Amino acid sequence: MDAIQKTLLEKIAGLHDVPQGAYNIRANGKLDSRKTTDNIDIVTKEDKPGIDIIIKPGTKNESVHIPVLLSETGLHDLVYNDFYIGEGADVTIVAGCGIHNGGKEESAHDGIHSFHLAKNAKLKYIEKHYGEGDGEGKNLMNPTTVVELDEGAHMEMETSQIKGIDSTLRKTTATLGARASLVIHESIMTHGMQSATTDFSVSLNGEDSNANVVSRSVAKGKSRQLFLSCIDGNNRCAGHTECDAIIMDEASVSAVPKITANDVNASLIHEAAIGKIAGEQLMKLMTLGLSEKEAEEKIVDGFLK
Amino acid sequence: MLELKNISFSADGEEKKEILKDITLSIDESFVAITGPNGGGKSTLAKLVAGIYTPTTGQILYNGVDITNMSITDRARLGVSFAFQQPVRFKGITVKDLITIAAGKKIGVSEACVYLSEVGLCAREYINREINASLSGGELKRIEIATILARGTKLSIFDEPEAGIDLWSFNNLIAVFENMRKTLGGSIIIISHQERILNIAERIIVLNGGSVERDGSRDEILPYILKSGGAACSTLTEKAVK
Ligand SMILES: Nc1ncnc2c1ncn2[C@@H]1O[C@H](COP(=O)(O)OP(=O)(O)OP(=O)(O)O)[C@@H](O)[C@H]1O
Ligand SMILES: [Mg+2]
């Protein structure tokens, strides 16, 4: 790993060096390093780019890091990663993609992540996207996430895209079995001419399944954001989707929540709010000695945290 | 020393309503209470001093410096603190964050906890709470006071700090003000409707209908207020008389 890749790793995973536990580091479209444990196997796919991550049933308190680092300009990286979380396992997976584009060409990473959680498995999945670069080349990221939760499985997904991605289309689809639950927290900040679209589609198929999809975003400059969230309640279930956005400058934000109940015992709620930073919030922080700009930063940082 | 010279203020809007009318005051005492009927202009006056509003006419001086057109930030940095009557909520900003901002420097959890304990909050339970809709009104009020303690400036203005604070804590609150007065020097201005707060003030100013109705030492003003107790609003009484 070179110095640029090390900074990217720090930005997306908070890591200064190789992580603890199992990991698979992909740099510039190739495997950089990998470590497996007794309970966690990582296998390179034979038919297409990507890996299978197989976690044995009952594995507890282990983690897997799978960062992707791009530091060459003009690289279009595409990976298919499949995660199999065994029955009753309880693990954390940290993924993320960091792009440093110092050149004139477009860099892109498209990741298709599929999660298969067996009965009563628990997963915390954290994904961070970050782009930087001094060149004119654009950074594109189009992550697709497919989630299948078996009976009683629980997944918590935290995704964030805080800086430097010029264009993103993130698609997440999930199907939930009986008593399965899914919690998604997304945070997005766009600036300049960036555009971000997020598209959630959750099917609550099992009895007593429940999902909570929460998005917090800040749009600055002339950036544009579109938030689509669709929850289908096909059984006795509970679903909640929430989009909360701060709009600044000349940005544009749309929120399109859609909830569909196909069962009389489905209980679904959507909430969406878009607005600028409240003047009284700025004033309060200014009375504590912050400049208007500093106050704005604190409010935005807190909101996206 | 805070000086207001011929301050008038009208809110923008359809009809220019004059909220404060030609107010001249100079405040140098260590503990001053401002009271008077609802809508009398107390909060407006405090906001003018903090820089949230700019007076339509008149001048504000702080320690001889003309701050009339100074920004909120610059006044804060000069040493003016203001606790809001209705504290602001923030999504994502924690109690620790806010106290750190108020202190103006990196402070440890233990230091932040000192301020919280002073206002009667069990620090451990609150330090990482977000200042969002989940906090009760009284909790929010206390945190607001804690931020002013953390700032520790020479001029602190509290807008109805006792509102929503339970009886037990009320005694402690008075102790907090007494303590601030001893340690900080400078002036504490408290806007209040509470007799027990007026009771510890050196000087009491009564604002009514945008003007100073009474101004003097506690011994002079308090009996007057207590006597006119029921007649808090002169317009209502006048109407009643007619
Ligand atoms: N921005 C504004 N626009 C129009 N009118 C205002 C504005 N701010 C205050 N007022 C009016 O000015 C008057 C004084 O308000 P202010 O909040 O200063 O009263 P107060 O003395 O603090 O009252 P209270 O004891 O109820 O807190 C009120 O009649 C209020 O409705
Ligand atoms: Mg008021």
mmCIF file of N, CA, C and O in Angstrom, chain A residues 227-303:
data_model
loop_
_atom_site.group_PDB
_atom_site.id
_atom_site.type_symbol
_atom_site.label_atom_id
_atom_site.label_comp_id
_atom_site.label_asym_id
_atom_site.label_seq_id
_atom_site.Cartn_x
_atom_site.Cartn_y
_atom_site.Cartn_z
ATOM 1 N N PHE A 227 -34.129 11.179 -3.181
ATOM 2 C CA PHE A 227 -34.282 10.093 -2.215
ATOM 3 C C PHE A 227 -35.568 9.346 -2.528
ATOM 4 O O PHE A 227 -36.645 9.920 -2.527
ATOM 5 N N LEU A 228 -35.417 8.080 -2.847
ATOM 6 C CA LEU A 228 -36.583 7.246 -3.129
ATOM 7 C C LEU A 228 -36.625 6.155 -2.077
ATOM 8 O O LEU A 228 -35.611 5.527 -1.797
ATOM 9 N N SER A 229 -37.766 5.950 -1.490
ATOM 10 C CA SER A 229 -37.833 4.903 -0.482
ATOM 11 C C SER A 229 -39.188 4.247 -0.580
ATOM 12 O O SER A 229 -40.216 4.905 -0.525
ATOM 13 N N CYS A 230 -39.150 2.964 -0.742
ATOM 14 C CA CYS A 230 -40.382 2.229 -0.998
ATOM 15 C C CYS A 230 -40.461 1.053 -0.038
ATOM 16 O O CYS A 230 -39.542 0.247 0.029
ATOM 17 N N ILE A 231 -41.506 1.008 0.758
ATOM 18 C CA ILE A 231 -41.667 -0.121 1.680
ATOM 19 C C ILE A 231 -42.995 -0.811 1.389
ATOM 20 O O ILE A 231 -44.043 -0.157 1.328
ATOM 21 N N ASP A 232 -42.925 -2.101 1.184
ATOM 22 C CA ASP A 232 -44.134 -2.888 0.958
ATOM 23 C C ASP A 232 -44.398 -3.756 2.179
ATOM 24 O O ASP A 232 -43.534 -4.530 2.576
ATOM 25 N N GLY A 233 -45.574 -3.623 2.750
ATOM 26 C CA GLY A 233 -45.928 -4.472 3.889
ATOM 27 C C GLY A 233 -46.834 -5.586 3.406
ATOM 28 O O GLY A 233 -47.989 -5.355 3.069
ATOM 29 N N ASN A 234 -46.278 -6.784 3.358
ATOM 30 C CA ASN A 234 -47.029 -7.913 2.798
ATOM 31 C C ASN A 234 -47.520 -8.892 3.859
ATOM 32 O O ASN A 234 -47.915 -10.007 3.535
ATOM 33 N N ASN A 235 -47.452 -8.484 5.116
ATOM 34 C CA ASN A 235 -47.815 -9.371 6.199
ATOM 35 C C ASN A 235 -48.066 -8.496 7.422
ATOM 36 O O ASN A 235 -48.005 -7.268 7.324
ATOM 37 N N ARG A 236 -48.288 -9.110 8.591
ATOM 38 C CA ARG A 236 -48.342 -8.296 9.801
ATOM 39 C C ARG A 236 -46.922 -7.791 10.024
ATOM 40 O O ARG A 236 -45.992 -8.599 10.211
ATOM 41 N N CYS A 237 -46.724 -6.503 9.950
ATOM 42 C CA CYS A 237 -45.358 -5.991 9.985
ATOM 43 C C CYS A 237 -45.374 -4.506 10.329
ATOM 44 O O CYS A 237 -46.435 -3.895 10.422
ATOM 45 N N ALA A 238 -44.173 -3.943 10.544
ATOM 46 C CA ALA A 238 -44.074 -2.509 10.814
ATOM 47 C C ALA A 238 -42.952 -1.921 9.980
ATOM 48 O O ALA A 238 -41.848 -2.478 9.929
ATOM 49 N N GLY A 239 -43.241 -0.820 9.329
ATOM 50 C CA GLY A 239 -42.214 -0.184 8.505
ATOM 51 C C GLY A 239 -42.239 1.317 8.699
ATOM 52 O O GLY A 239 -43.291 1.919 8.895
ATOM 53 N N HIS A 240 -41.053 1.905 8.687
ATOM 54 C CA HIS A 240 -40.940 3.347 8.890
ATOM 55 C C HIS A 240 -39.842 3.872 7.972
ATOM 56 O O HIS A 240 -38.756 3.311 7.921
ATOM 57 N N THR A 241 -40.129 4.897 7.231
ATOM 58 C CA THR A 241 -39.084 5.503 6.416
ATOM 59 C C THR A 241 -39.077 7.004 6.656
ATOM 60 O O THR A 241 -40.118 7.624 6.809
ATOM 61 N N GLU A 242 -37.883 7.541 6.729
ATOM 62 C CA GLU A 242 -37.741 8.946 7.105
ATOM 63 C C GLU A 242 -36.618 9.584 6.303
ATOM 64 O O GLU A 242 -35.529 9.041 6.214
ATOM 65 N N CYS A 243 -36.905 10.731 5.735
ATOM 66 C CA CYS A 243 -35.869 11.461 5.020
ATOM 67 C C CYS A 243 -35.835 12.856 5.619
ATOM 68 O O CYS A 243 -36.855 13.512 5.735
ATOM 69 N N ASP A 244 -34.658 13.255 6.032
ATOM 70 C CA ASP A 244 -34.523 14.536 6.696
ATOM 71 C C ASP A 244 -33.364 15.250 5.998
ATOM 72 O O ASP A 244 -32.249 14.759 6.045
ATOM 73 N N ALA A 245 -33.643 16.335 5.324
ATOM 74 C CA ALA A 245 -32.579 16.952 4.537
ATOM 75 C C ALA A 245 -32.408 18.426 4.857
ATOM 76 O O ALA A 245 -33.376 19.143 5.080
ATOM 77 N N ILE A 246 -31.160 18.858 4.866
ATOM 78 C CA ILE A 246 -30.852 20.279 4.976
ATOM 79 C C ILE A 246 -30.423 20.748 3.594
ATOM 80 O O ILE A 246 -29.560 20.150 2.963
ATOM 81 N N ILE A 247 -31.050 21.792 3.133
ATOM 82 C CA ILE A 247 -30.707 22.312 1.821
ATOM 83 C C ILE A 247 -30.014 23.656 1.990
ATOM 84 O O ILE A 247 -30.403 24.467 2.831
ATOM 85 N N MET A 248 -28.962 23.878 1.209
ATOM 86 C CA MET A 248 -28.207 25.121 1.308
ATOM 87 C C MET A 248 -27.942 25.673 -0.092
ATOM 88 O O MET A 248 -28.081 24.965 -1.083
ATOM 89 N N ASP A 249 -27.502 26.905 -0.149
ATOM 90 C CA ASP A 249 -27.096 27.546 -1.406
ATOM 91 C C ASP A 249 -28.145 27.372 -2.510
ATOM 92 O O ASP A 249 -29.298 27.703 -2.326
ATOM 93 N N GLU A 250 -27.677 26.802 -3.639
ATOM 94 C CA GLU A 250 -28.615 26.630 -4.755
ATOM 95 C C GLU A 250 -28.883 25.159 -5.026
ATOM 96 O O GLU A 250 -29.107 24.749 -6.161
ATOM 97 N N ALA A 251 -28.809 24.364 -4.002
ATOM 98 C CA ALA A 251 -28.983 22.928 -4.180
ATOM 99 C C ALA A 251 -30.446 22.564 -4.413
ATOM 100 O O ALA A 251 -31.329 23.415 -4.325
ATOM 101 N N SER A 252 -30.664 21.310 -4.721
ATOM 102 C CA SER A 252 -32.025 20.825 -4.924
ATOM 103 C C SER A 252 -32.156 19.428 -4.309
ATOM 104 O O SER A 252 -31.273 18.590 -4.470
ATOM 105 N N VAL A 253 -33.231 19.207 -3.595
ATOM 106 C CA VAL A 253 -33.453 17.903 -2.949
ATOM 107 C C VAL A 253 -34.889 17.446 -3.198
ATOM 108 O O VAL A 253 -35.822 18.222 -3.022
ATOM 109 N N SER A 254 -35.052 16.209 -3.605
ATOM 110 C CA SER A 254 -36.403 15.634 -3.701
ATOM 111 C C SER A 254 -36.478 14.393 -2.837
ATOM 112 O O SER A 254 -35.532 13.614 -2.792
ATOM 113 N N ALA A 255 -37.592 14.231 -2.190
ATOM 114 C CA ALA A 255 -37.810 13.021 -1.408
ATOM 115 C C ALA A 255 -39.108 12.389 -1.881
ATOM 116 O O ALA A 255 -40.132 13.064 -1.964
ATOM 117 N N VAL A 256 -39.036 11.119 -2.214
ATOM 118 C CA VAL A 256 -40.219 10.437 -2.709
ATOM 119 C C VAL A 256 -40.442 9.154 -1.910
ATOM 120 O O VAL A 256 -40.030 8.087 -2.304
ATOM 121 N N PRO A 257 -41.050 9.275 -0.755
ATOM 122 C CA PRO A 257 -41.316 8.063 0.005
ATOM 123 C C PRO A 257 -42.586 7.394 -0.501
ATOM 124 O O PRO A 257 -43.530 8.071 -0.906
ATOM 125 N N LYS A 258 -42.582 6.083 -0.494
ATOM 126 C CA LYS A 258 -43.774 5.360 -0.958
ATOM 127 C C LYS A 258 -43.985 4.158 -0.049
ATOM 128 O O LYS A 258 -43.081 3.350 0.135
ATOM 129 N N ILE A 259 -45.152 4.063 0.541
ATOM 130 C CA ILE A 259 -45.423 2.896 1.367
ATOM 131 C C ILE A 259 -46.687 2.206 0.862
ATOM 132 O O ILE A 259 -47.645 2.865 0.470
ATOM 133 N N THR A 260 -46.614 0.900 0.820
ATOM 134 C CA THR A 260 -47.751 0.142 0.303
ATOM 135 C C THR A 260 -48.098 -0.955 1.300
ATOM 136 O O THR A 260 -47.246 -1.764 1.649
ATOM 137 N N ALA A 261 -49.341 -0.983 1.744
ATOM 138 C CA ALA A 261 -49.766 -2.048 2.651
ATOM 139 C C ALA A 261 -50.603 -3.041 1.862
ATOM 140 O O ALA A 261 -51.603 -2.678 1.248
ATOM 141 N N ASN A 262 -50.148 -4.279 1.851
ATOM 142 C CA ASN A 262 -50.906 -5.336 1.191
ATOM 143 C C ASN A 262 -51.508 -6.295 2.212
ATOM 144 O O ASN A 262 -51.903 -7.402 1.876
ATOM 145 N N ASP A 263 -51.486 -5.856 3.465
ATOM 146 C CA ASP A 263 -52.031 -6.699 4.528
ATOM 147 C C ASP A 263 -52.672 -5.758 5.532
ATOM 148 O O ASP A 263 -52.126 -4.691 5.838
ATOM 149 N N VAL A 264 -53.808 -6.159 6.058
ATOM 150 C CA VAL A 264 -54.528 -5.277 6.960
ATOM 151 C C VAL A 264 -53.757 -5.011 8.245
ATOM 152 O O VAL A 264 -53.944 -3.996 8.913
ATOM 153 N N ASN A 265 -52.832 -5.894 8.587
ATOM 154 C CA ASN A 265 -52.037 -5.700 9.791
ATOM 155 C C ASN A 265 -50.664 -5.084 9.531
ATOM 156 O O ASN A 265 -49.789 -5.145 10.391
ATOM 157 N N ALA A 266 -50.501 -4.547 8.372
ATOM 158 C CA ALA A 266 -49.235 -3.857 8.104
ATOM 159 C C ALA A 266 -49.367 -2.433 8.629
ATOM 160 O O ALA A 266 -50.387 -1.788 8.425
ATOM 161 N N SER A 267 -48.363 -1.976 9.339
ATOM 162 C CA SER A 267 -48.415 -0.611 9.849
ATOM 163 C C SER A 267 -47.190 0.141 9.323
ATOM 164 O O SER A 267 -46.056 -0.190 9.645
ATOM 165 N N LEU A 268 -47.431 1.117 8.476
ATOM 166 C CA LEU A 268 -46.333 1.773 7.767
ATOM 167 C C LEU A 268 -46.406 3.290 7.930
ATOM 168 O O LEU A 268 -47.488 3.864 7.914
ATOM 169 N N ILE A 269 -45.254 3.897 8.085
ATOM 170 C CA ILE A 269 -45.197 5.343 8.276
ATOM 171 C C ILE A 269 -44.105 5.922 7.392
ATOM 172 O O ILE A 269 -43.022 5.351 7.311
ATOM 173 N N HIS A 270 -44.375 7.021 6.758
ATOM 174 C CA HIS A 270 -43.254 7.732 6.128
ATOM 175 C C HIS A 270 -43.238 9.183 6.558
ATOM 176 O O HIS A 270 -44.261 9.798 6.804
ATOM 177 N N GLU A 271 -42.018 9.697 6.662
ATOM 178 C CA GLU A 271 -41.842 11.092 7.045
ATOM 179 C C GLU A 271 -40.777 11.686 6.136
ATOM 180 O O GLU A 271 -39.769 11.039 5.871
ATOM 181 N N ALA A 272 -40.981 12.897 5.703
ATOM 182 C CA ALA A 272 -39.948 13.549 4.907
ATOM 183 C C ALA A 272 -39.952 15.029 5.234
ATOM 184 O O ALA A 272 -41.006 15.648 5.335
ATOM 185 N N ALA A 273 -38.786 15.571 5.469
ATOM 186 C CA ALA A 273 -38.680 16.998 5.769
ATOM 187 C C ALA A 273 -37.452 17.559 5.082
ATOM 188 O O ALA A 273 -36.372 16.977 5.159
ATOM 189 N N ILE A 274 -37.625 18.666 4.396
ATOM 190 C CA ILE A 274 -36.500 19.323 3.736
ATOM 191 C C ILE A 274 -36.551 20.792 4.139
ATOM 192 O O ILE A 274 -37.616 21.401 4.103
ATOM 193 N N GLY A 275 -35.437 21.343 4.542
ATOM 194 C CA GLY A 275 -35.451 22.761 4.881
ATOM 195 C C GLY A 275 -34.044 23.270 5.116
ATOM 196 O O GLY A 275 -33.106 22.487 5.237
ATOM 197 N N LYS A 276 -33.919 24.576 5.182
ATOM 198 C CA LYS A 276 -32.591 25.124 5.434
ATOM 199 C C LYS A 276 -32.304 25.082 6.939
ATOM 200 O O LYS A 276 -33.195 24.794 7.739
ATOM 201 N N ILE A 277 -31.082 25.373 7.298
ATOM 202 C CA ILE A 277 -30.710 25.393 8.717
ATOM 203 C C ILE A 277 -31.533 26.476 9.403
ATOM 204 O O ILE A 277 -31.646 27.601 8.904
ATOM 205 N N ALA A 278 -32.112 26.144 10.549
ATOM 206 C CA ALA A 278 -32.939 27.119 11.248
ATOM 207 C C ALA A 278 -32.084 28.290 11.725
ATOM 208 O O ALA A 278 -31.007 28.096 12.289
ATOM 209 N N GLY A 279 -32.576 29.499 11.472
ATOM 210 C CA GLY A 279 -31.846 30.702 11.858
ATOM 211 C C GLY A 279 -31.517 30.729 13.339
ATOM 212 O O GLY A 279 -30.434 31.148 13.738
ATOM 213 N N GLU A 280 -32.441 30.243 14.163
ATOM 214 C CA GLU A 280 -32.189 30.305 15.604
ATOM 215 C C GLU A 280 -31.071 29.348 16.030
ATOM 216 O O GLU A 280 -30.376 29.613 17.006
ATOM 217 N N GLN A 281 -30.888 28.260 15.266
ATOM 218 C CA GLN A 281 -29.766 27.363 15.572
ATOM 219 C C GLN A 281 -28.438 28.072 15.320
ATOM 220 O O GLN A 281 -27.517 28.001 16.131
ATOM 221 N N LEU A 282 -28.359 28.770 14.181
ATOM 222 C CA LEU A 282 -27.142 29.521 13.877
ATOM 223 C C LEU A 282 -26.895 30.570 14.963
ATOM 224 O O LEU A 282 -25.790 30.701 15.475
ATOM 225 N N MET A 283 -27.983 31.292 15.322
ATOM 226 C CA MET A 283 -27.831 32.370 16.302
ATOM 227 C C MET A 283 -27.370 31.850 17.646
ATOM 228 O O MET A 283 -26.512 32.431 18.285
ATOM 229 N N LYS A 284 -27.953 30.727 18.053
ATOM 230 C CA LYS A 284 -27.559 30.171 19.349
ATOM 231 C C LYS A 284 -26.050 29.879 19.373
ATOM 232 O O LYS A 284 -25.353 30.271 20.310
ATOM 233 N N LEU A 285 -25.555 29.238 18.333
ATOM 234 C CA LEU A 285 -24.127 28.900 18.321
ATOM 235 C C LEU A 285 -23.267 30.155 18.203
ATOM 236 O O LEU A 285 -22.169 30.214 18.736
ATOM 237 N N MET A 286 -23.787 31.171 17.520
ATOM 238 C CA MET A 286 -23.035 32.424 17.428
ATOM 239 C C MET A 286 -22.953 33.104 18.788
ATOM 240 O O MET A 286 -21.934 33.703 19.121
ATOM 241 N N THR A 287 -24.020 33.001 19.593
ATOM 242 C CA THR A 287 -23.946 33.606 20.933
ATOM 243 C C THR A 287 -22.940 32.856 21.811
ATOM 244 O O THR A 287 -22.554 33.341 22.863
ATOM 245 N N LEU A 288 -22.537 31.667 21.354
ATOM 246 C CA LEU A 288 -21.500 30.946 22.100
ATOM 247 C C LEU A 288 -20.118 31.245 21.526
ATOM 248 O O LEU A 288 -19.136 30.623 21.905
ATOM 249 N N GLY A 289 -20.055 32.160 20.570
ATOM 250 C CA GLY A 289 -18.751 32.622 20.076
ATOM 251 C C GLY A 289 -18.329 32.072 18.729
ATOM 252 O O GLY A 289 -17.249 32.374 18.245
ATOM 253 N N LEU A 290 -19.168 31.249 18.086
ATOM 254 C CA LEU A 290 -18.789 30.748 16.762
ATOM 255 C C LEU A 290 -19.160 31.770 15.693
ATOM 256 O O LEU A 290 -20.126 32.505 15.844
ATOM 257 N N SER A 291 -18.383 31.771 14.610
ATOM 258 C CA SER A 291 -18.766 32.609 13.472
ATOM 259 C C SER A 291 -19.925 31.899 12.774
ATOM 260 O O SER A 291 -20.198 30.730 13.047
ATOM 261 N N GLU A 292 -20.571 32.611 11.856
ATOM 262 C CA GLU A 292 -21.707 32.003 11.172
ATOM 263 C C GLU A 292 -21.277 30.739 10.427
ATOM 264 O O GLU A 292 -21.953 29.720 10.451
ATOM 265 N N LYS A 293 -20.111 30.824 9.797
ATOM 266 C CA LYS A 293 -19.592 29.694 9.028
ATOM 267 C C LYS A 293 -19.295 28.500 9.942
ATOM 268 O O LYS A 293 -19.656 27.364 9.651
ATOM 269 N N GLU A 294 -18.648 28.780 11.066
ATOM 270 C CA GLU A 294 -18.341 27.700 12.020
ATOM 271 C C GLU A 294 -19.627 27.067 12.556
ATOM 272 O O GLU A 294 -19.710 25.853 12.727
ATOM 273 N N ALA A 295 -20.605 27.925 12.820
ATOM 274 C CA ALA A 295 -21.880 27.431 13.346
ATOM 275 C C ALA A 295 -22.534 26.490 12.338
ATOM 276 O O ALA A 295 -23.014 25.408 12.685
ATOM 277 N N GLU A 296 -22.505 26.909 11.081
ATOM 278 C CA GLU A 296 -23.087 26.107 10.013
ATOM 279 C C GLU A 296 -22.413 24.730 9.947
ATOM 280 O O GLU A 296 -23.071 23.702 9.856
ATOM 281 N N GLU A 297 -21.072 24.745 10.035
ATOM 282 C CA GLU A 297 -20.332 23.476 9.988
ATOM 283 C C GLU A 297 -20.709 22.553 11.146
ATOM 284 O O GLU A 297 -20.905 21.361 10.958
ATOM 285 N N LYS A 298 -20.794 23.123 12.333
ATOM 286 C CA LYS A 298 -21.156 22.303 13.511
ATOM 287 C C LYS A 298 -22.530 21.674 13.328
ATOM 288 O O LYS A 298 -22.739 20.512 13.664
ATOM 289 N N ILE A 299 -23.463 22.476 12.819
ATOM 290 C CA ILE A 299 -24.835 21.983 12.665
ATOM 291 C C ILE A 299 -24.873 20.853 11.635
ATOM 292 O O ILE A 299 -25.472 19.811 11.865
ATOM 293 N N VAL A 300 -24.160 21.062 10.537
ATOM 294 C CA VAL A 300 -24.120 20.045 9.484
ATOM 295 C C VAL A 300 -23.417 18.779 9.979
ATOM 296 O O VAL A 300 -23.916 17.659 9.804
ATOM 297 N N ASP A 301 -22.272 18.955 10.644
ATOM 298 C CA ASP A 301 -21.535 17.789 11.149
ATOM 299 C C ASP A 301 -22.388 16.972 12.107
ATOM 300 O O ASP A 301 -22.428 15.752 12.045
ATOM 301 N N GLY A 302 -23.054 17.674 13.016
ATOM 302 C CA GLY A 302 -23.884 16.979 13.991
ATOM 303 C C GLY A 302 -25.018 16.237 13.302
ATOM 304 O O GLY A 302 -25.280 15.072 13.580
ATOM 305 N N PHE A 303 -25.629 16.918 12.375
ATOM 306 C CA PHE A 303 -26.774 16.357 11.653
ATOM 307 C C PHE A 303 -26.410 15.067 10.919
ATOM 308 O O PHE A 303 -27.185 14.125 10.883
#
